[in-house]
Amino acid sequence: MSVSGSGFIESSIQHIKQLWTSVKQPNIFLPTLFIFLWQATPHSESAMFFFITNKLGFTPGFLGRVKLVTSIASLLGVGIYNYFLKAVHLRKIFLVTTIIGSALGMTQVLLVTGLNRQFGVSDEWFSIGDSLIITVLGQAAFMPVLVLAAKLCPPGMEATLFATLMSISNAGSVTGGLVGAGLTKIFGVTRESFGNLPLLIIVCNLSSLLPLPLLGLLPDETGDSDNEETKHS
């Protein structure tokens, strides 16, 4: 048992050293840093959840239908990336989807202020349509992250490094949630008070543009570059 335990420890240390050697390479570290910062921008999802449940009175059944629509929308986003965006440069995809996503995210202000009802659109239908469009775009924007993570993995470390990169991406998302929660407290938005919620939504959506000057950290290639090289060869 002691021999087996020591062998496991030595093997783990060796894997950690190999992982660190791979991660600290600039061609891996810099794109990973961008992915973390891109995911770490704040969002207002928690505040919006309390608004649609406490203020608008959306029922669990309706929220379940919205979840079903967003699940279908995610598949649609994957299909859009696969058929239309796979040959587009990664930097361009991140640039365009981030800008469009920030603009579309502002539509939640219409729901919070009730302007959608002035245009004859109910809160329920507006929420479904808004969630559908934003989810399609969000999934299409997230696909390059998966492609980039797979392309960064060197031979022999594919599974370990891919899992590490996805953990870093998830850590960025958690960080964004914490920053968003901090902004929610600063703006005084609670489960009963939503006066500053429109301002919170605007700040969170504008902050998603902050990582764009760092697009140079990403490789200047397409998600399908390996296949293109194979075809040319």
PDB file of N, CA, C and O in Angstrom, residues 69-132:
ATOM      1  N   VAL A  69     -37.009  26.508 -24.190  1.00  0.00           N
ATOM      2  CA  VAL A  69     -36.715  27.311 -25.376  1.00  0.00           C
ATOM      3  C   VAL A  69     -35.220  27.606 -25.470  1.00  0.00           C
ATOM      4  O   VAL A  69     -34.611  27.509 -26.543  1.00  0.00           O
ATOM      5  N   THR A  70     -34.596  27.948 -24.341  1.00  0.00           N
ATOM      6  CA  THR A  70     -33.161  28.252 -24.363  1.00  0.00           C
ATOM      7  C   THR A  70     -32.323  27.010 -24.664  1.00  0.00           C
ATOM      8  O   THR A  70     -31.260  27.119 -25.287  1.00  0.00           O
ATOM      9  N   SER A  71     -32.794  25.836 -24.239  1.00  0.00           N
ATOM     10  CA  SER A  71     -32.072  24.602 -24.560  1.00  0.00           C
ATOM     11  C   SER A  71     -32.083  24.340 -26.059  1.00  0.00           C
ATOM     12  O   SER A  71     -31.062  23.984 -26.654  1.00  0.00           O
ATOM     13  N   ILE A  72     -33.241  24.536 -26.670  1.00  0.00           N
ATOM     14  CA  ILE A  72     -33.330  24.392 -28.129  1.00  0.00           C
ATOM     15  C   ILE A  72     -32.487  25.458 -28.819  1.00  0.00           C
ATOM     16  O   ILE A  72     -31.820  25.193 -29.823  1.00  0.00           O
ATOM     17  N   ALA A  73     -32.504  26.665 -28.257  1.00  0.00           N
ATOM     18  CA  ALA A  73     -31.720  27.759 -28.828  1.00  0.00           C
ATOM     19  C   ALA A  73     -30.220  27.460 -28.770  1.00  0.00           C
ATOM     20  O   ALA A  73     -29.466  27.858 -29.661  1.00  0.00           O
ATOM     21  N   SER A  74     -29.778  26.763 -27.732  1.00  0.00           N
ATOM     22  CA  SER A  74     -28.360  26.391 -27.633  1.00  0.00           C
ATOM     23  C   SER A  74     -27.953  25.476 -28.777  1.00  0.00           C
ATOM     24  O   SER A  74     -26.883  25.648 -29.371  1.00  0.00           O
ATOM     25  N   LEU A  75     -28.817  24.512 -29.095  1.00  0.00           N
ATOM     26  CA  LEU A  75     -28.535  23.635 -30.233  1.00  0.00           C
ATOM     27  C   LEU A  75     -28.496  24.427 -31.538  1.00  0.00           C
ATOM     28  O   LEU A  75     -27.666  24.165 -32.410  1.00  0.00           O
ATOM     29  N   LEU A  76     -29.389  25.390 -31.658  1.00  0.00           N
ATOM     30  CA  LEU A  76     -29.395  26.237 -32.850  1.00  0.00           C
ATOM     31  C   LEU A  76     -28.109  27.051 -32.949  1.00  0.00           C
ATOM     32  O   LEU A  76     -27.545  27.222 -34.040  1.00  0.00           O
ATOM     33  N   GLY A  77     -27.621  27.518 -31.808  1.00  0.00           N
ATOM     34  CA  GLY A  77     -26.369  28.269 -31.800  1.00  0.00           C
ATOM     35  C   GLY A  77     -25.194  27.416 -32.227  1.00  0.00           C
ATOM     36  O   GLY A  77     -24.307  27.881 -32.959  1.00  0.00           O
ATOM     37  N   VAL A  78     -25.172  26.158 -31.793  1.00  0.00           N
ATOM     38  CA  VAL A  78     -24.113  25.242 -32.221  1.00  0.00           C
ATOM     39  C   VAL A  78     -24.164  25.023 -33.723  1.00  0.00           C
ATOM     40  O   VAL A  78     -23.133  25.017 -34.412  1.00  0.00           O
ATOM     41  N   GLY A  79     -25.378  24.863 -34.260  1.00  0.00           N
ATOM     42  CA  GLY A  79     -25.526  24.666 -35.697  1.00  0.00           C
ATOM     43  C   GLY A  79     -25.091  25.888 -36.492  1.00  0.00           C
ATOM     44  O   GLY A  79     -24.445  25.756 -37.544  1.00  0.00           O
ATOM     45  N   ILE A  80     -25.426  27.074 -35.993  1.00  0.00           N
ATOM     46  CA  ILE A  80     -25.014  28.302 -36.683  1.00  0.00           C
ATOM     47  C   ILE A  80     -23.499  28.405 -36.726  1.00  0.00           C
ATOM     48  O   ILE A  80     -22.909  28.762 -37.764  1.00  0.00           O
ATOM     49  N   TYR A  81     -22.840  28.087 -35.611  1.00  0.00           N
ATOM     50  CA  TYR A  81     -21.377  28.146 -35.615  1.00  0.00           C
ATOM     51  C   TYR A  81     -20.798  27.123 -36.579  1.00  0.00           C
ATOM     52  O   TYR A  81     -19.867  27.427 -37.346  1.00  0.00           O
ATOM     53  N   ASN A  82     -21.343  25.918 -36.567  1.00  0.00           N
ATOM     54  CA  ASN A  82     -20.781  24.842 -37.380  1.00  0.00           C
ATOM     55  C   ASN A  82     -20.919  25.103 -38.870  1.00  0.00           C
ATOM     56  O   ASN A  82     -20.021  24.780 -39.653  1.00  0.00           O
ATOM     57  N   TYR A  83     -22.021  25.722 -39.267  1.00  0.00           N
ATOM     58  CA  TYR A  83     -22.283  25.901 -40.699  1.00  0.00           C
ATOM     59  C   TYR A  83     -21.844  27.268 -41.239  1.00  0.00           C
ATOM     60  O   TYR A  83     -21.577  27.395 -42.435  1.00  0.00           O
ATOM     61  N   PHE A  84     -21.778  28.280 -40.380  1.00  0.00           N
ATOM     62  CA  PHE A  84     -21.519  29.626 -40.885  1.00  0.00           C
ATOM     63  C   PHE A  84     -20.273  30.293 -40.295  1.00  0.00           C
ATOM     64  O   PHE A  84     -19.710  31.177 -40.936  1.00  0.00           O
ATOM     65  N   LEU A  85     -19.861  29.902 -39.095  1.00  0.00           N
ATOM     66  CA  LEU A  85     -18.795  30.629 -38.411  1.00  0.00           C
ATOM     67  C   LEU A  85     -17.508  29.834 -38.236  1.00  0.00           C
ATOM     68  O   LEU A  85     -16.512  30.387 -37.776  1.00  0.00           O
ATOM     69  N   LYS A  86     -17.538  28.570 -38.603  1.00  0.00           N
ATOM     70  CA  LYS A  86     -16.382  27.717 -38.340  1.00  0.00           C
ATOM     71  C   LYS A  86     -15.142  28.184 -39.093  1.00  0.00           C
ATOM     72  O   LYS A  86     -14.011  28.011 -38.613  1.00  0.00           O
ATOM     73  N   ALA A  87     -15.326  28.774 -40.271  1.00  0.00           N
ATOM     74  CA  ALA A  87     -14.199  29.214 -41.089  1.00  0.00           C
ATOM     75  C   ALA A  87     -13.831  30.680 -40.849  1.00  0.00           C
ATOM     76  O   ALA A  87     -12.943  31.205 -41.519  1.00  0.00           O
ATOM     77  N   VAL A  88     -14.505  31.321 -39.886  1.00  0.00           N
ATOM     78  CA  VAL A  88     -14.228  32.726 -39.585  1.00  0.00           C
ATOM     79  C   VAL A  88     -13.129  32.798 -38.526  1.00  0.00           C
ATOM     80  O   VAL A  88     -13.046  31.953 -37.632  1.00  0.00           O
ATOM     81  N   HIS A  89     -12.276  33.807 -38.618  1.00  0.00           N
ATOM     82  CA  HIS A  89     -11.193  33.965 -37.655  1.00  0.00           C
ATOM     83  C   HIS A  89     -11.750  34.145 -36.244  1.00  0.00           C
ATOM     84  O   HIS A  89     -12.761  34.816 -36.034  1.00  0.00           O
ATOM     85  N   LEU A  90     -11.051  33.541 -35.279  1.00  0.00           N
ATOM     86  CA  LEU A  90     -11.512  33.556 -33.896  1.00  0.00           C
ATOM     87  C   LEU A  90     -11.648  34.978 -33.365  1.00  0.00           C
ATOM     88  O   LEU A  90     -12.611  35.303 -32.674  1.00  0.00           O
ATOM     89  N   ARG A  91     -10.681  35.825 -33.696  1.00  0.00           N
ATOM     90  CA  ARG A  91     -10.737  37.201 -33.193  1.00  0.00           C
ATOM     91  C   ARG A  91     -11.986  37.918 -33.692  1.00  0.00           C
ATOM     92  O   ARG A  91     -12.636  38.655 -32.949  1.00  0.00           O
ATOM     93  N   LYS A  92     -12.316  37.692 -34.948  1.00  0.00           N
ATOM     94  CA  LYS A  92     -13.485  38.352 -35.528  1.00  0.00           C
ATOM     95  C   LYS A  92     -14.763  37.851 -34.877  1.00  0.00           C
ATOM     96  O   LYS A  92     -15.692  38.636 -34.621  1.00  0.00           O
ATOM     97  N   ILE A  93     -14.837  36.535 -34.593  1.00  0.00           N
ATOM     98  CA  ILE A  93     -16.022  35.978 -33.949  1.00  0.00           C
ATOM     99  C   ILE A  93     -16.214  36.597 -32.572  1.00  0.00           C
ATOM    100  O   ILE A  93     -17.315  37.030 -32.204  1.00  0.00           O
ATOM    101  N   PHE A  94     -15.138  36.635 -31.777  1.00  0.00           N
ATOM    102  CA  PHE A  94     -15.234  37.213 -30.439  1.00  0.00           C
ATOM    103  C   PHE A  94     -15.617  38.685 -30.508  1.00  0.00           C
ATOM    104  O   PHE A  94     -16.426  39.170 -29.701  1.00  0.00           O
ATOM    105  N   LEU A  95     -15.045  39.414 -31.457  1.00  0.00           N
ATOM    106  CA  LEU A  95     -15.336  40.841 -31.579  1.00  0.00           C
ATOM    107  C   LEU A  95     -16.799  41.083 -31.913  1.00  0.00           C
ATOM    108  O   LEU A  95     -17.498  41.855 -31.222  1.00  0.00           O
ATOM    109  N   VAL A  96     -17.286  40.413 -32.963  1.00  0.00           N
ATOM    110  CA  VAL A  96     -18.653  40.661 -33.432  1.00  0.00           C
ATOM    111  C   VAL A  96     -19.690  40.156 -32.432  1.00  0.00           C
ATOM    112  O   VAL A  96     -20.650  40.872 -32.104  1.00  0.00           O
ATOM    113  N   THR A  97     -19.512  38.944 -31.919  1.00  0.00           N
ATOM    114  CA  THR A  97     -20.505  38.389 -30.999  1.00  0.00           C
ATOM    115  C   THR A  97     -20.545  39.142 -29.676  1.00  0.00           C
ATOM    116  O   THR A  97     -21.619  39.299 -29.080  1.00  0.00           O
ATOM    117  N   THR A  98     -19.384  39.642 -29.224  1.00  0.00           N
ATOM    118  CA  THR A  98     -19.365  40.399 -27.972  1.00  0.00           C
ATOM    119  C   THR A  98     -20.090  41.726 -28.130  1.00  0.00           C
ATOM    120  O   THR A  98     -20.878  42.135 -27.263  1.00  0.00           O
ATOM    121  N   ILE A  99     -19.860  42.410 -29.244  1.00  0.00           N
ATOM    122  CA  ILE A  99     -20.524  43.693 -29.478  1.00  0.00           C
ATOM    123  C   ILE A  99     -22.031  43.502 -29.646  1.00  0.00           C
ATOM    124  O   ILE A  99     -22.841  44.218 -29.031  1.00  0.00           O
ATOM    125  N   ILE A 100     -22.421  42.515 -30.454  1.00  0.00           N
ATOM    126  CA  ILE A 100     -23.857  42.262 -30.661  1.00  0.00           C
ATOM    127  C   ILE A 100     -24.505  41.798 -29.357  1.00  0.00           C
ATOM    128  O   ILE A 100     -25.620  42.208 -29.012  1.00  0.00           O
ATOM    129  N   GLY A 101     -23.805  40.937 -28.616  1.00  0.00           N
ATOM    130  CA  GLY A 101     -24.344  40.455 -27.351  1.00  0.00           C
ATOM    131  C   GLY A 101     -24.546  41.569 -26.344  1.00  0.00           C
ATOM    132  O   GLY A 101     -25.540  41.596 -25.606  1.00  0.00           O
ATOM    133  N   SER A 102     -23.607  42.511 -26.310  1.00  0.00           N
ATOM    134  CA  SER A 102     -23.749  43.653 -25.407  1.00  0.00           C
ATOM    135  C   SER A 102     -24.954  44.496 -25.791  1.00  0.00           C
ATOM    136  O   SER A 102     -25.715  44.950 -24.925  1.00  0.00           O
ATOM    137  N   ALA A 103     -25.149  44.694 -27.094  1.00  0.00           N
ATOM    138  CA  ALA A 103     -26.290  45.487 -27.558  1.00  0.00           C
ATOM    139  C   ALA A 103     -27.616  44.780 -27.264  1.00  0.00           C
ATOM    140  O   ALA A 103     -28.580  45.404 -26.784  1.00  0.00           O
ATOM    141  N   LEU A 104     -27.673  43.480 -27.532  1.00  0.00           N
ATOM    142  CA  LEU A 104     -28.911  42.736 -27.282  1.00  0.00           C
ATOM    143  C   LEU A 104     -29.213  42.631 -25.797  1.00  0.00           C
ATOM    144  O   LEU A 104     -30.377  42.577 -25.394  1.00  0.00           O
ATOM    145  N   GLY A 105     -28.155  42.579 -24.980  1.00  0.00           N
ATOM    146  CA  GLY A 105     -28.373  42.518 -23.536  1.00  0.00           C
ATOM    147  C   GLY A 105     -29.078  43.746 -23.004  1.00  0.00           C
ATOM    148  O   GLY A 105     -29.760  43.695 -21.967  1.00  0.00           O
ATOM    149  N   MET A 106     -28.921  44.859 -23.719  1.00  0.00           N
ATOM    150  CA  MET A 106     -29.593  46.093 -23.300  1.00  0.00           C
ATOM    151  C   MET A 106     -31.109  45.994 -23.425  1.00  0.00           C
ATOM    152  O   MET A 106     -31.834  46.787 -22.811  1.00  0.00           O
ATOM    153  N   THR A 107     -31.603  45.039 -24.216  1.00  0.00           N
ATOM    154  CA  THR A 107     -33.055  44.912 -24.377  1.00  0.00           C
ATOM    155  C   THR A 107     -33.743  44.536 -23.072  1.00  0.00           C
ATOM    156  O   THR A 107     -34.958  44.744 -22.943  1.00  0.00           O
ATOM    157  N   GLN A 108     -32.985  44.008 -22.111  1.00  0.00           N
ATOM    158  CA  GLN A 108     -33.588  43.703 -20.812  1.00  0.00           C
ATOM    159  C   GLN A 108     -34.065  44.959 -20.107  1.00  0.00           C
ATOM    160  O   GLN A 108     -34.950  44.894 -19.249  1.00  0.00           O
ATOM    161  N   VAL A 109     -33.478  46.108 -20.469  1.00  0.00           N
ATOM    162  CA  VAL A 109     -33.932  47.373 -19.901  1.00  0.00           C
ATOM    163  C   VAL A 109     -35.392  47.624 -20.281  1.00  0.00           C
ATOM    164  O   VAL A 109     -36.177  48.172 -19.494  1.00  0.00           O
ATOM    165  N   LEU A 110     -35.779  47.218 -21.495  1.00  0.00           N
ATOM    166  CA  LEU A 110     -37.167  47.382 -21.935  1.00  0.00           C
ATOM    167  C   LEU A 110     -38.106  46.590 -21.045  1.00  0.00           C
ATOM    168  O   LEU A 110     -39.195  47.059 -20.691  1.00  0.00           O
ATOM    169  N   LEU A 111     -37.676  45.372 -20.681  1.00  0.00           N
ATOM    170  CA  LEU A 111     -38.514  44.530 -19.821  1.00  0.00           C
ATOM    171  C   LEU A 111     -38.611  45.111 -18.421  1.00  0.00           C
ATOM    172  O   LEU A 111     -39.689  45.111 -17.809  1.00  0.00           O
ATOM    173  N   VAL A 112     -37.493  45.611 -17.904  1.00  0.00           N
ATOM    174  CA  VAL A 112     -37.477  46.144 -16.539  1.00  0.00           C
ATOM    175  C   VAL A 112     -38.302  47.412 -16.436  1.00  0.00           C
ATOM    176  O   VAL A 112     -39.020  47.627 -15.444  1.00  0.00           O
ATOM    177  N   THR A 113     -38.227  48.263 -17.457  1.00  0.00           N
ATOM    178  CA  THR A 113     -38.965  49.534 -17.420  1.00  0.00           C
ATOM    179  C   THR A 113     -40.396  49.412 -17.927  1.00  0.00           C
ATOM    180  O   THR A 113     -41.183  50.359 -17.806  1.00  0.00           O
ATOM    181  N   GLY A 114     -40.743  48.255 -18.507  1.00  0.00           N
ATOM    182  CA  GLY A 114     -42.097  48.051 -18.999  1.00  0.00           C
ATOM    183  C   GLY A 114     -42.366  48.644 -20.358  1.00  0.00           C
ATOM    184  O   GLY A 114     -43.529  48.693 -20.803  1.00  0.00           O
ATOM    185  N   LEU A 115     -41.323  49.093 -21.066  1.00  0.00           N
ATOM    186  CA  LEU A 115     -41.528  49.691 -22.388  1.00  0.00           C
ATOM    187  C   LEU A 115     -42.044  48.680 -23.400  1.00  0.00           C
ATOM    188  O   LEU A 115     -42.702  49.058 -24.372  1.00  0.00           O
ATOM    189  N   ASN A 116     -41.760  47.398 -23.172  1.00  0.00           N
ATOM    190  CA  ASN A 116     -42.224  46.384 -24.114  1.00  0.00           C
ATOM    191  C   ASN A 116     -43.749  46.350 -24.184  1.00  0.00           C
ATOM    192  O   ASN A 116     -44.336  46.119 -25.247  1.00  0.00           O
ATOM    193  N   ARG A 117     -44.407  46.626 -23.056  1.00  0.00           N
ATOM    194  CA  ARG A 117     -45.873  46.607 -23.041  1.00  0.00           C
ATOM    195  C   ARG A 117     -46.449  47.779 -23.827  1.00  0.00           C
ATOM    196  O   ARG A 117     -47.556  47.686 -24.367  1.00  0.00           O
ATOM    197  N   GLN A 118     -45.699  48.892 -23.901  1.00  0.00           N
ATOM    198  CA  GLN A 118     -46.163  50.027 -24.689  1.00  0.00           C
ATOM    199  C   GLN A 118     -46.143  49.721 -26.179  1.00  0.00           C
ATOM    200  O   GLN A 118     -46.856  50.349 -26.957  1.00  0.00           O
ATOM    201  N   PHE A 119     -45.309  48.742 -26.571  1.00  0.00           N
ATOM    202  CA  PHE A 119     -45.271  48.306 -27.966  1.00  0.00           C
ATOM    203  C   PHE A 119     -46.203  47.126 -28.226  1.00  0.00           C
ATOM    204  O   PHE A 119     -46.171  46.529 -29.303  1.00  0.00           O
ATOM    205  N   GLY A 120     -46.999  46.775 -27.218  1.00  0.00           N
ATOM    206  CA  GLY A 120     -47.963  45.700 -27.380  1.00  0.00           C
ATOM    207  C   GLY A 120     -47.401  44.304 -27.210  1.00  0.00           C
ATOM    208  O   GLY A 120     -48.041  43.324 -27.612  1.00  0.00           O
ATOM    209  N   VAL A 121     -46.211  44.175 -26.604  1.00  0.00           N
ATOM    210  CA  VAL A 121     -45.585  42.869 -26.384  1.00  0.00           C
ATOM    211  C   VAL A 121     -45.659  42.548 -24.895  1.00  0.00           C
ATOM    212  O   VAL A 121     -45.167  43.318 -24.058  1.00  0.00           O
ATOM    213  N   SER A 122     -46.271  41.425 -24.551  1.00  0.00           N
ATOM    214  CA  SER A 122     -46.401  41.051 -23.151  1.00  0.00           C
ATOM    215  C   SER A 122     -45.049  40.687 -22.561  1.00  0.00           C
ATOM    216  O   SER A 122     -44.093  40.374 -23.279  1.00  0.00           O
ATOM    217  N   ASP A 123     -44.986  40.718 -21.233  1.00  0.00           N
ATOM    218  CA  ASP A 123     -43.733  40.376 -20.553  1.00  0.00           C
ATOM    219  C   ASP A 123     -43.309  38.946 -20.856  1.00  0.00           C
ATOM    220  O   ASP A 123     -42.116  38.667 -21.022  1.00  0.00           O
ATOM    221  N   GLU A 124     -44.291  38.028 -20.926  1.00  0.00           N
ATOM    222  CA  GLU A 124     -43.970  36.627 -21.165  1.00  0.00           C
ATOM    223  C   GLU A 124     -43.353  36.417 -22.544  1.00  0.00           C
ATOM    224  O   GLU A 124     -42.298  35.776 -22.683  1.00  0.00           O
ATOM    225  N   TRP A 125     -44.010  36.962 -23.574  1.00  0.00           N
ATOM    226  CA  TRP A 125     -43.499  36.776 -24.939  1.00  0.00           C
ATOM    227  C   TRP A 125     -42.181  37.510 -25.148  1.00  0.00           C
ATOM    228  O   TRP A 125     -41.293  37.027 -25.853  1.00  0.00           O
ATOM    229  N   PHE A 126     -42.043  38.662 -24.539  1.00  0.00           N
ATOM    230  CA  PHE A 126     -40.786  39.403 -24.668  1.00  0.00           C
ATOM    231  C   PHE A 126     -39.652  38.621 -24.010  1.00  0.00           C
ATOM    232  O   PHE A 126     -38.539  38.546 -24.550  1.00  0.00           O
ATOM    233  N   SER A 127     -39.927  38.033 -22.848  1.00  0.00           N
ATOM    234  CA  SER A 127     -38.905  37.265 -22.146  1.00  0.00           C
ATOM    235  C   SER A 127     -38.487  36.042 -22.948  1.00  0.00           C
ATOM    236  O   SER A 127     -37.294  35.726 -23.034  1.00  0.00           O
ATOM    237  N   ILE A 128     -39.452  35.355 -23.556  1.00  0.00           N
ATOM    238  CA  ILE A 128     -39.137  34.177 -24.367  1.00  0.00           C
ATOM    239  C   ILE A 128     -38.305  34.569 -25.583  1.00  0.00           C
ATOM    240  O   ILE A 128     -37.276  33.946 -25.877  1.00  0.00           O
ATOM    241  N   GLY A 129     -38.750  35.596 -26.301  1.00  0.00           N
ATOM    242  CA  GLY A 129     -38.008  36.024 -27.487  1.00  0.00           C
ATOM    243  C   GLY A 129     -36.625  36.532 -27.156  1.00  0.00           C
ATOM    244  O   GLY A 129     -35.646  36.212 -27.857  1.00  0.00           O
ATOM    245  N   ASP A 130     -36.511  37.294 -26.080  1.00  0.00           N
ATOM    246  CA  ASP A 130     -35.218  37.832 -25.669  1.00  0.00           C
ATOM    247  C   ASP A 130     -34.269  36.707 -25.279  1.00  0.00           C
ATOM    248  O   ASP A 130     -33.095  36.695 -25.679  1.00  0.00           O
ATOM    249  N   SER A 131     -34.772  35.741 -24.508  1.00  0.00           N
ATOM    250  CA  SER A 131     -33.939  34.614 -24.091  1.00  0.00           C
ATOM    251  C   SER A 131     -33.506  33.771 -25.282  1.00  0.00           C
ATOM    252  O   SER A 131     -32.369  33.297 -25.344  1.00  0.00           O
ATOM    253  N   LEU A 132     -34.408  33.598 -26.247  1.00  0.00           N
ATOM    254  CA  LEU A 132     -34.100  32.811 -27.437  1.00  0.00           C
ATOM    255  C   LEU A 132     -32.943  33.437 -28.217  1.00  0.00           C
ATOM    256  O   LEU A 132     -31.951  32.768 -28.542  1.00  0.00           O
TER     257      LEU A 132
END
